[in-house]
mmCIF file of C-alpha atoms in Angstrom:
data_model
loop_
_atom_site.group_PDB
_atom_site.id
_atom_site.type_symbol
_atom_site.label_atom_id
_atom_site.label_comp_id
_atom_site.label_asym_id
_atom_site.label_seq_id
_atom_site.Cartn_x
_atom_site.Cartn_y
_atom_site.Cartn_z
ATOM 1 C CA MET Q 233 0.000 0.000 0.000
ATOM 2 C CA ALA Q 234 1.309 3.423 -0.959
ATOM 3 C CA ASP Q 235 0.536 4.886 2.458
ATOM 4 C CA GLU Q 236 2.786 2.379 4.253
ATOM 5 C CA PRO Q 237 6.221 3.695 5.282
ATOM 6 C CA LEU Q 238 9.180 3.134 2.966
ATOM 7 C CA ILE Q 239 12.004 1.469 4.895
ATOM 8 C CA LEU Q 240 15.631 1.022 3.839
ATOM 9 C CA GLY Q 241 17.775 -1.700 5.427
ATOM 10 C CA ILE Q 242 21.559 -2.004 5.593
ATOM 11 C CA GLU Q 243 23.300 -5.312 6.355
ATOM 12 C CA THR Q 244 27.081 -5.670 6.879
ATOM 13 C CA SER Q 245 27.429 -8.246 9.663
ATOM 14 C CA CYS Q 246 29.746 -10.637 7.806
ATOM 15 C CA ASP Q 247 30.771 -10.958 4.151
ATOM 16 C CA GLU Q 248 27.686 -9.606 2.365
ATOM 17 C CA THR Q 249 27.019 -5.898 1.845
ATOM 18 C CA GLY Q 250 23.260 -5.661 1.482
ATOM 19 C CA VAL Q 251 20.837 -2.783 1.003
ATOM 20 C CA GLY Q 252 17.125 -3.536 0.785
ATOM 21 C CA ILE Q 253 14.056 -1.350 0.440
ATOM 22 C CA VAL Q 254 10.552 -2.440 1.437
ATOM 23 C CA ARG Q 255 7.115 -0.926 1.722
ATOM 24 C CA GLY Q 256 5.085 -2.886 4.242
ATOM 25 C CA HIS Q 257 5.606 -6.525 3.236
ATOM 26 C CA THR Q 258 6.505 -5.671 -0.365
ATOM 27 C CA LEU Q 259 10.137 -5.923 -1.436
ATOM 28 C CA LEU Q 260 11.120 -3.126 -3.813
ATOM 29 C CA ALA Q 261 14.893 -3.586 -3.975
ATOM 30 C CA ASP Q 262 17.493 -6.050 -2.755
ATOM 31 C CA ALA Q 263 21.004 -5.004 -3.790
ATOM 32 C CA LEU Q 264 23.910 -7.195 -2.701
ATOM 33 C CA ALA Q 265 27.692 -7.169 -2.982
ATOM 34 C CA SER Q 266 29.508 -10.270 -1.764
ATOM 35 C CA SER Q 267 33.141 -10.637 -0.761
ATOM 36 C CA VAL Q 268 32.891 -14.428 -0.433
ATOM 37 C CA GLU Q 269 35.368 -15.055 -3.272
ATOM 38 C CA GLU Q 270 37.990 -12.974 -1.450
ATOM 39 C CA HIS Q 271 37.634 -15.244 1.594
ATOM 40 C CA ALA Q 272 37.463 -18.560 -0.268
ATOM 41 C CA ARG Q 273 41.239 -19.030 -0.494
ATOM 42 C CA PHE Q 274 41.459 -18.760 3.298
ATOM 43 C CA GLY Q 275 38.703 -21.334 3.847
ATOM 44 C CA GLY Q 276 36.682 -18.919 5.965
ATOM 45 C CA VAL Q 277 35.774 -15.280 6.484
ATOM 46 C CA VAL Q 278 38.687 -12.971 7.338
ATOM 47 C CA PRO Q 279 37.295 -10.059 9.405
ATOM 48 C CA GLU Q 280 39.704 -7.409 8.102
ATOM 49 C CA VAL Q 281 39.073 -8.406 4.485
ATOM 50 C CA ALA Q 282 35.321 -8.278 5.103
ATOM 51 C CA SER Q 283 35.482 -4.818 6.664
ATOM 52 C CA ARG Q 284 37.476 -3.379 3.764
ATOM 53 C CA ALA Q 285 35.104 -4.951 1.254
ATOM 54 C CA HIS Q 286 32.125 -3.334 3.000
ATOM 55 C CA LEU Q 287 33.839 0.068 2.872
ATOM 56 C CA GLU Q 288 34.291 -0.281 -0.874
ATOM 57 C CA ALA Q 289 30.803 -1.641 -1.547
ATOM 58 C CA ILE Q 290 28.449 0.298 0.717
ATOM 59 C CA VAL Q 291 27.948 3.431 -1.414
ATOM 60 C CA PRO Q 292 27.544 1.711 -4.817
ATOM 61 C CA THR Q 293 25.235 -0.891 -3.242
ATOM 62 C CA MET Q 294 23.124 1.885 -1.734
ATOM 63 C CA ASP Q 295 22.936 3.622 -5.116
ATOM 64 C CA ARG Q 296 21.889 0.381 -6.839
ATOM 65 C CA ALA Q 297 19.111 -0.253 -4.313
ATOM 66 C CA LEU Q 298 17.657 3.250 -4.646
ATOM 67 C CA THR Q 299 17.776 2.992 -8.434
ATOM 68 C CA GLU Q 300 16.183 -0.456 -8.423
ATOM 69 C CA ALA Q 301 13.336 0.769 -6.201
ATOM 70 C CA GLY Q 302 12.930 3.958 -8.238
ATOM 71 C CA VAL Q 303 13.182 6.196 -5.160
ATOM 72 C CA THR Q 304 15.577 8.703 -3.656
ATOM 73 C CA LEU Q 305 16.946 8.889 -0.140
ATOM 74 C CA ALA Q 306 14.522 11.745 0.508
ATOM 75 C CA ASP Q 307 11.609 9.356 -0.148
ATOM 76 C CA ILE Q 308 12.755 6.933 2.566
ATOM 77 C CA ASP Q 309 10.808 7.145 5.848
ATOM 78 C CA ALA Q 310 13.295 5.294 8.085
ATOM 79 C CA ILE Q 311 16.638 3.484 7.894
ATOM 80 C CA ALA Q 312 17.245 0.147 9.619
ATOM 81 C CA VAL Q 313 20.732 -1.278 10.075
ATOM 82 C CA THR Q 314 22.193 -4.449 11.551
ATOM 83 C CA SER Q 315 23.681 -3.399 14.886
ATOM 84 C CA GLY Q 316 24.691 -6.949 15.851
ATOM 85 C CA PRO Q 317 25.608 -9.693 16.261
ATOM 86 C CA GLY Q 318 28.410 -10.120 13.743
ATOM 87 C CA LEU Q 319 31.999 -9.144 13.034
ATOM 88 C CA ALA Q 320 32.786 -5.929 14.922
ATOM 89 C CA GLY Q 321 34.609 -4.154 12.096
ATOM 90 C CA ALA Q 322 32.034 -5.175 9.511
ATOM 91 C CA LEU Q 323 29.154 -4.009 11.691
ATOM 92 C CA LEU Q 324 30.826 -0.644 12.233
ATOM 93 C CA VAL Q 325 30.818 0.048 8.489
ATOM 94 C CA GLY Q 326 27.072 -0.460 8.214
ATOM 95 C CA VAL Q 327 26.204 1.386 11.421
ATOM 96 C CA ALA Q 328 28.390 4.344 10.458
ATOM 97 C CA ALA Q 329 26.840 4.447 6.990
ATOM 98 C CA ALA Q 330 23.316 4.312 8.404
ATOM 99 C CA LYS Q 331 24.059 7.175 10.784
ATOM 100 C CA GLY Q 332 25.537 9.247 7.968
ATOM 101 C CA TYR Q 333 22.608 8.711 5.635
ATOM 102 C CA ALA Q 334 20.111 9.287 8.456
ATOM 103 C CA LEU Q 335 21.769 12.566 9.451
ATOM 104 C CA ALA Q 336 22.062 13.790 5.887
ATOM 105 C CA ALA Q 337 18.435 13.000 5.036
ATOM 106 C CA GLU Q 338 17.031 13.766 8.517
ATOM 107 C CA LYS Q 339 15.519 10.284 8.840
ATOM 108 C CA PRO Q 340 15.082 8.098 11.949
ATOM 109 C CA VAL Q 341 17.416 5.121 12.285
ATOM 110 C CA TYR Q 342 16.715 1.695 13.829
ATOM 111 C CA GLY Q 343 19.572 -0.512 15.001
ATOM 112 C CA VAL Q 344 18.290 -4.088 14.730
ATOM 113 C CA ASN Q 345 19.280 -7.642 15.563
ATOM 114 C CA HIS Q 346 20.655 -9.597 12.620
ATOM 115 C CA LEU Q 347 19.085 -12.867 13.815
ATOM 116 C CA ALA Q 348 15.629 -11.373 14.360
ATOM 117 C CA ALA Q 349 15.894 -10.014 10.818
ATOM 118 C CA HIS Q 350 16.240 -13.591 9.530
ATOM 119 C CA VAL Q 351 12.786 -14.234 11.052
ATOM 120 C CA ALA Q 352 11.249 -10.993 9.746
ATOM 121 C CA VAL Q 353 12.344 -11.563 6.134
ATOM 122 C CA ASP Q 354 9.780 -14.349 5.788
ATOM 123 C CA THR Q 355 7.031 -11.714 5.869
ATOM 124 C CA LEU Q 356 8.219 -10.534 2.442
ATOM 125 C CA GLU Q 357 7.397 -13.994 1.090
ATOM 126 C CA HIS Q 358 4.389 -15.126 3.108
ATOM 127 C CA GLY Q 359 2.887 -12.008 4.678
ATOM 128 C CA PRO Q 360 2.399 -11.173 8.377
ATOM 129 C CA LEU Q 361 3.978 -13.623 10.802
ATOM 130 C CA PRO Q 362 1.530 -15.565 12.983
ATOM 131 C CA GLU Q 363 2.384 -14.938 16.623
ATOM 132 C CA PRO Q 364 3.260 -16.984 18.519
ATOM 133 C CA ALA Q 365 5.522 -18.975 16.214
ATOM 134 C CA ILE Q 366 8.625 -21.101 16.614
ATOM 135 C CA ALA Q 367 11.675 -19.954 14.662
ATOM 136 C CA LEU Q 368 14.626 -22.163 13.744
ATOM 137 C CA LEU Q 369 17.641 -20.037 12.823
ATOM 138 C CA VAL Q 370 20.494 -21.896 11.160
ATOM 139 C CA SER Q 371 23.513 -20.071 9.779
ATOM 140 C CA GLY Q 372 27.293 -20.072 9.788
ATOM 141 C CA GLY Q 373 27.517 -18.807 13.343
ATOM 142 C CA HIS Q 374 24.175 -19.659 14.901
ATOM 143 C CA SER Q 375 21.831 -22.593 15.356
ATOM 144 C CA SER Q 376 18.981 -21.414 17.567
ATOM 145 C CA LEU Q 377 15.384 -22.224 18.423
ATOM 146 C CA LEU Q 378 13.219 -19.260 19.405
ATOM 147 C CA LEU Q 379 9.714 -18.672 20.659
ATOM 148 C CA VAL Q 380 8.406 -15.608 18.826
ATOM 149 C CA ASP Q 381 5.520 -14.110 20.804
ATOM 150 C CA ASP Q 382 5.953 -10.537 19.576
ATOM 151 C CA LEU Q 383 8.840 -9.969 17.186
ATOM 152 C CA ALA Q 384 8.795 -6.206 17.689
ATOM 153 C CA ARG Q 385 9.251 -6.527 21.448
ATOM 154 C CA GLY Q 386 11.534 -9.530 21.778
ATOM 155 C CA VAL Q 387 11.925 -13.278 21.409
ATOM 156 C CA THR Q 388 12.457 -16.081 23.913
ATOM 157 C CA PRO Q 389 15.444 -18.390 23.262
ATOM 158 C CA LEU Q 390 14.559 -22.067 23.684
ATOM 159 C CA GLY Q 391 17.848 -23.586 22.583
ATOM 160 C CA ALA Q 392 21.128 -22.813 20.858
ATOM 161 C CA THR Q 393 24.301 -24.451 19.637
ATOM 162 C CA ILE Q 394 26.772 -25.383 22.373
ATOM 163 C CA ASP Q 395 29.725 -25.708 19.965
ATOM 164 C CA ASP Q 396 29.814 -25.656 16.149
ATOM 165 C CA ALA Q 397 26.756 -24.181 14.456
ATOM 166 C CA ALA Q 398 25.263 -26.059 11.510
ATOM 167 C CA GLY Q 399 26.789 -23.692 8.964
ATOM 168 C CA GLU Q 400 30.243 -24.063 10.516
ATOM 169 C CA ALA Q 401 29.920 -27.841 10.288
ATOM 170 C CA PHE Q 402 28.999 -27.600 6.596
ATOM 171 C CA ASP Q 403 32.069 -25.441 5.921
ATOM 172 C CA LYS Q 404 34.437 -27.752 7.804
ATOM 173 C CA VAL Q 405 33.101 -30.945 6.236
ATOM 174 C CA ALA Q 406 33.265 -29.365 2.793
ATOM 175 C CA ARG Q 407 36.940 -28.619 3.396
ATOM 176 C CA LEU Q 408 37.515 -32.274 4.407
ATOM 177 C CA LEU Q 409 35.926 -33.387 1.135
ATOM 178 C CA GLY Q 410 37.872 -30.933 -1.011
ATOM 179 C CA LEU Q 411 34.762 -28.870 -1.780
ATOM 180 C CA PRO Q 412 34.796 -25.066 -2.051
ATOM 181 C CA PHE Q 413 33.904 -22.464 0.574
ATOM 182 C CA PRO Q 414 31.235 -21.741 1.696
ATOM 183 C CA GLY Q 415 30.416 -25.390 2.180
ATOM 184 C CA GLY Q 416 26.613 -25.404 2.226
ATOM 185 C CA PRO Q 417 25.822 -25.201 -1.513
ATOM 186 C CA PRO Q 418 28.493 -27.681 -2.723
ATOM 187 C CA ILE Q 419 27.520 -30.263 -0.079
ATOM 188 C CA ASP Q 420 23.860 -29.839 -1.040
ATOM 189 C CA ARG Q 421 24.746 -30.425 -4.696
ATOM 190 C CA GLU Q 422 26.978 -33.451 -4.012
ATOM 191 C CA ALA Q 423 24.399 -34.994 -1.687
ATOM 192 C CA ARG Q 424 21.814 -35.242 -4.474
ATOM 193 C CA ALA Q 425 23.897 -37.967 -6.092
ATOM 194 C CA GLY Q 426 24.675 -39.753 -2.811
ATOM 195 C CA ASP Q 427 23.044 -42.240 -0.462
ATOM 196 C CA ALA Q 428 21.914 -40.564 2.754
ATOM 197 C CA ALA Q 429 21.814 -43.931 4.516
ATOM 198 C CA ALA Q 430 25.297 -45.008 3.415
ATOM 199 C CA ILE Q 431 27.049 -43.961 6.636
ATOM 200 C CA ALA Q 432 25.503 -43.864 10.118
ATOM 201 C CA PHE Q 433 26.856 -40.547 11.386
ATOM 202 C CA PRO Q 434 25.889 -39.520 14.950
ATOM 203 C CA ARG Q 435 23.005 -37.212 15.895
ATOM 204 C CA GLY Q 436 24.316 -34.846 18.556
ATOM 205 C CA LEU Q 437 22.399 -34.224 21.790
ATOM 206 C CA THR Q 438 19.617 -36.681 20.967
ATOM 207 C CA ALA Q 439 20.316 -39.408 23.562
ATOM 208 C CA ALA Q 440 17.897 -39.512 26.492
ATOM 209 C CA LYS Q 441 20.408 -38.071 28.966
ATOM 210 C CA ASP Q 442 21.305 -35.265 26.560
ATOM 211 C CA LEU Q 443 17.667 -34.407 25.880
ATOM 212 C CA ALA Q 444 17.097 -34.065 29.615
ATOM 213 C CA ALA Q 445 19.734 -31.333 29.875
ATOM 214 C CA HIS Q 446 19.727 -29.953 26.312
ATOM 215 C CA ARG Q 447 16.248 -30.603 24.941
ATOM 216 C CA TYR Q 448 16.387 -27.871 22.297
ATOM 217 C CA ASP Q 449 20.142 -27.283 22.098
ATOM 218 C CA PHE Q 450 22.369 -28.314 19.199
ATOM 219 C CA SER Q 451 25.853 -29.782 18.877
ATOM 220 C CA PHE Q 452 27.558 -30.473 15.550
ATOM 221 C CA SER Q 453 31.177 -30.689 16.687
ATOM 222 C CA GLY Q 454 30.979 -34.430 17.294
ATOM 223 C CA LEU Q 455 29.380 -34.984 13.903
ATOM 224 C CA LYS Q 456 32.125 -32.997 12.203
ATOM 225 C CA THR Q 457 34.760 -35.081 14.014
ATOM 226 C CA ALA Q 458 33.002 -38.327 13.082
ATOM 227 C CA VAL Q 459 33.067 -37.343 9.407
ATOM 228 C CA ALA Q 460 36.772 -36.444 9.668
ATOM 229 C CA ARG Q 461 37.642 -39.800 11.250
ATOM 230 C CA TRP Q 462 35.631 -41.728 8.673
ATOM 231 C CA VAL Q 463 37.317 -39.905 5.784
ATOM 232 C CA GLU Q 464 40.788 -40.306 7.333
ATOM 233 C CA ALA Q 465 40.231 -44.037 7.846
ATOM 234 C CA ARG Q 466 39.375 -44.463 4.157
ATOM 235 C CA GLN Q 467 42.423 -42.470 3.130
ATOM 236 C CA ARG Q 468 44.754 -44.505 5.409
ATOM 237 C CA ALA Q 469 43.391 -47.690 3.884
ATOM 238 C CA GLY Q 470 44.112 -46.323 0.412
ATOM 239 C CA GLU Q 471 40.447 -46.456 -0.518
ATOM 240 C CA PRO Q 472 38.608 -43.730 -2.440
ATOM 241 C CA VAL Q 473 36.338 -41.412 -0.457
ATOM 242 C CA PRO Q 474 32.758 -41.546 -1.792
ATOM 243 C CA VAL Q 475 32.215 -37.794 -1.607
ATOM 244 C CA ALA Q 476 28.537 -37.872 -2.587
ATOM 245 C CA ASP Q 477 27.679 -40.526 0.024
ATOM 246 C CA VAL Q 478 29.603 -38.714 2.771
ATOM 247 C CA ALA Q 479 27.942 -35.424 1.857
ATOM 248 C CA ALA Q 480 24.471 -36.985 1.798
ATOM 249 C CA SER Q 481 24.940 -38.876 5.070
ATOM 250 C CA PHE Q 482 26.378 -35.828 6.838
ATOM 251 C CA GLN Q 483 23.621 -33.565 5.529
ATOM 252 C CA GLU Q 484 20.974 -36.075 6.593
ATOM 253 C CA ALA Q 485 22.340 -36.127 10.149
ATOM 254 C CA VAL Q 486 22.269 -32.326 10.401
ATOM 255 C CA CYS Q 487 18.770 -31.969 8.958
ATOM 256 C CA ASP Q 488 17.430 -34.851 11.074
ATOM 257 C CA VAL Q 489 18.474 -33.141 14.311
ATOM 258 C CA LEU Q 490 17.358 -29.664 13.253
ATOM 259 C CA THR Q 491 13.894 -30.717 12.145
ATOM 260 C CA ASN Q 492 13.241 -33.103 15.025
ATOM 261 C CA LYS Q 493 14.091 -30.518 17.682
ATOM 262 C CA ALA Q 494 12.213 -27.714 15.943
ATOM 263 C CA LEU Q 495 9.057 -29.765 15.532
ATOM 264 C CA ALA Q 496 9.337 -31.053 19.101
ATOM 265 C CA ALA Q 497 9.329 -27.423 20.278
ATOM 266 C CA CYS Q 498 6.232 -26.691 18.175
ATOM 267 C CA ARG Q 499 4.363 -29.713 19.519
ATOM 268 C CA ALA Q 500 5.342 -29.110 23.142
ATOM 269 C CA SER Q 501 4.067 -25.533 23.007
ATOM 270 C CA GLY Q 502 1.028 -26.203 20.812
ATOM 271 C CA ILE Q 503 2.298 -23.810 18.126
ATOM 272 C CA GLU Q 504 1.334 -24.540 14.538
ATOM 273 C CA THR Q 505 3.819 -22.337 12.645
ATOM 274 C CA LEU Q 506 7.538 -23.034 12.206
ATOM 275 C CA VAL Q 507 9.672 -20.384 10.515
ATOM 276 C CA ILE Q 508 13.116 -21.432 9.282
ATOM 277 C CA GLY Q 509 15.699 -18.752 8.499
ATOM 278 C CA GLY Q 510 19.427 -18.221 8.031
ATOM 279 C CA GLY Q 511 21.819 -19.367 5.334
ATOM 280 C CA VAL Q 512 21.397 -23.100 6.025
ATOM 281 C CA ALA Q 513 17.634 -22.666 5.451
ATOM 282 C CA ALA Q 514 18.512 -22.566 1.742
ATOM 283 C CA ASN Q 515 19.506 -26.251 1.972
ATOM 284 C CA SER Q 516 17.145 -28.302 -0.187
ATOM 285 C CA ARG Q 517 17.124 -31.359 2.088
ATOM 286 C CA LEU Q 518 16.340 -29.308 5.206
ATOM 287 C CA ARG Q 519 13.417 -27.614 3.462
ATOM 288 C CA ALA Q 520 12.008 -30.896 2.141
ATOM 289 C CA MET Q 521 12.460 -32.821 5.398
ATOM 290 C CA ALA Q 522 10.904 -30.067 7.527
ATOM 291 C CA GLU Q 523 7.824 -29.837 5.310
ATOM 292 C CA GLN Q 524 7.420 -33.608 5.091
ATOM 293 C CA ARG Q 525 7.674 -34.170 8.828
ATOM 294 C CA ALA Q 526 5.617 -31.110 9.778
ATOM 295 C CA GLU Q 527 2.700 -32.191 7.611
ATOM 296 C CA LYS Q 528 2.217 -35.233 9.817
ATOM 297 C CA TYR Q 529 1.597 -32.977 12.824
ATOM 298 C CA GLY Q 530 -0.447 -30.292 11.074
ATOM 299 C CA ILE Q 531 2.352 -27.751 11.470
ATOM 300 C CA ARG Q 532 2.894 -25.143 8.769
ATOM 301 C CA VAL Q 533 6.499 -24.535 7.719
ATOM 302 C CA ARG Q 534 7.427 -21.103 6.382
ATOM 303 C CA VAL Q 535 10.790 -20.761 4.664
ATOM 304 C CA PRO Q 536 11.701 -17.794 2.453
ATOM 305 C CA ARG Q 537 13.158 -18.393 -0.995
ATOM 306 C CA PRO Q 538 16.870 -19.288 -0.870
ATOM 307 C CA LYS Q 539 18.101 -15.815 -1.893
ATOM 308 C CA LEU Q 540 16.382 -14.319 1.163
ATOM 309 C CA CYS Q 541 17.806 -16.962 3.543
ATOM 310 C CA THR Q 542 21.385 -15.745 3.248
ATOM 311 C CA ASP Q 543 22.411 -12.337 4.637
ATOM 312 C CA ASN Q 544 20.793 -9.443 2.771
ATOM 313 C CA GLY Q 545 19.509 -5.911 3.238
ATOM 314 C CA ALA Q 546 15.916 -6.946 2.546
ATOM 315 C CA MET Q 547 15.688 -8.812 5.855
ATOM 316 C CA VAL Q 548 16.905 -5.772 7.789
ATOM 317 C CA ALA Q 549 14.409 -3.548 5.993
ATOM 318 C CA ALA Q 550 11.646 -6.082 6.738
ATOM 319 C CA LEU Q 551 12.411 -5.998 10.451
ATOM 320 C CA GLY Q 552 12.618 -2.210 10.364
ATOM 321 C CA SER Q 553 9.209 -2.096 8.699
ATOM 322 C CA HIS Q 554 7.808 -4.367 11.411
ATOM 323 C CA LEU Q 555 9.224 -2.139 14.157
ATOM 324 C CA VAL Q 556 7.839 1.041 12.594
ATOM 325 C CA ALA Q 557 4.396 -0.544 12.149
ATOM 326 C CA ALA Q 558 4.432 -1.633 15.807
ATOM 327 C CA GLY Q 559 5.221 1.898 16.962
ATOM 328 C CA VAL Q 560 8.657 1.075 18.358
ATOM 329 C CA ALA Q 561 10.740 4.194 18.994
ATOM 330 C CA PRO Q 562 13.810 4.673 16.759
ATOM 331 C CA SER Q 563 17.343 4.273 18.057
ATOM 332 C CA ARG Q 564 19.541 7.122 19.209
ATOM 333 C CA LEU Q 565 22.087 8.384 16.713
ATOM 334 C CA ASP Q 566 24.875 7.164 18.975
ATOM 335 C CA LEU Q 567 23.664 3.558 18.674
ATOM 336 C CA PRO Q 568 26.535 1.080 18.922
ATOM 337 C CA ALA Q 569 27.717 -1.826 16.826
ATOM 338 C CA ASP Q 570 27.513 -4.794 19.198
ATOM 339 C CA SER Q 571 29.205 -7.973 17.954
ATOM 340 C CA ALA Q 572 27.655 -9.944 20.823
ATOM 341 C CA LEU Q 573 24.145 -8.449 20.714
ATOM 342 C CA PRO Q 574 21.891 -10.979 22.506
ATOM 343 C CA LEU Q 575 18.974 -12.614 20.766
ATOM 344 C CA THR Q 576 16.593 -11.120 23.275
ATOM 345 C CA THR Q 577 17.369 -7.595 22.034
ATOM 346 C CA VAL Q 578 15.491 -7.065 18.762
ATOM 347 C CA SER Q 579 16.175 -3.334 18.430
ATOM 348 C CA VAL Q 580 18.837 -1.190 20.082
#
């Protein structure tokens, strides 16, 4: 609707420089500049490289977003920016840019939580979020289960990773198999030609004693180690490593744990909507398994299209739009970049 506020979002928490523009739940622009190729030779994100890439990309990415949406900065009603969590130097680039644009255009600014934005972005695909809902956030640095009663006011953490997040495990296993960084997409591709039942990899924190203490928590470090030992044993024996089977079996173990715990949280709380967000939500097996298993319990699964699962400015704009619509006050112009911003803080 034309009378809804026009919100611009800036995302620079890791290796993607994103600027998105939304009106209500309608996405008007989603400009992105990625530095992932600059990090690939290191096998992971290098914070200093990421920060410099954001500095170079932020202005042209902003210009592309405004052009794509057919608006000017003067037309924008508010600016939202990822304030945390993320890489400190990378966050500072986005926060500083948001403050500069807000001051120059005399617009309010909202510092928002990167993880809450991964929940909000689904509204651009499927409309208003039913509340309460359960959210499963799976990315390179986070694997979390959240109860979303009121996204504008806060979320309640139910569980989190106690060691490697799912995305980290994908990256490390990909490296073991000689696949490129980031590891999620190449493992997904290899797994399609493999047998998911070929190797019985462990499911972390699913034994009865673990469920008693960590019902909704995640652990993928042991799985990563199990894959490494299996691959090393094959190599010591001089046998070829069946990359597709290893990828499929590893992926199946990750998705099995994620979906089982997420759906258990939905059933225990009587909630009928599960939202899945974060980069790993683009994984084809996770999406298919979640929908298949949820159907049995009458639970609706909402997952945005893969492009909106990874870090982008659209998700930040979507959360900003939600905050404005809920009447949440904007941030102060001295808002910080907080690399350890807690999940319970949706806006700063």
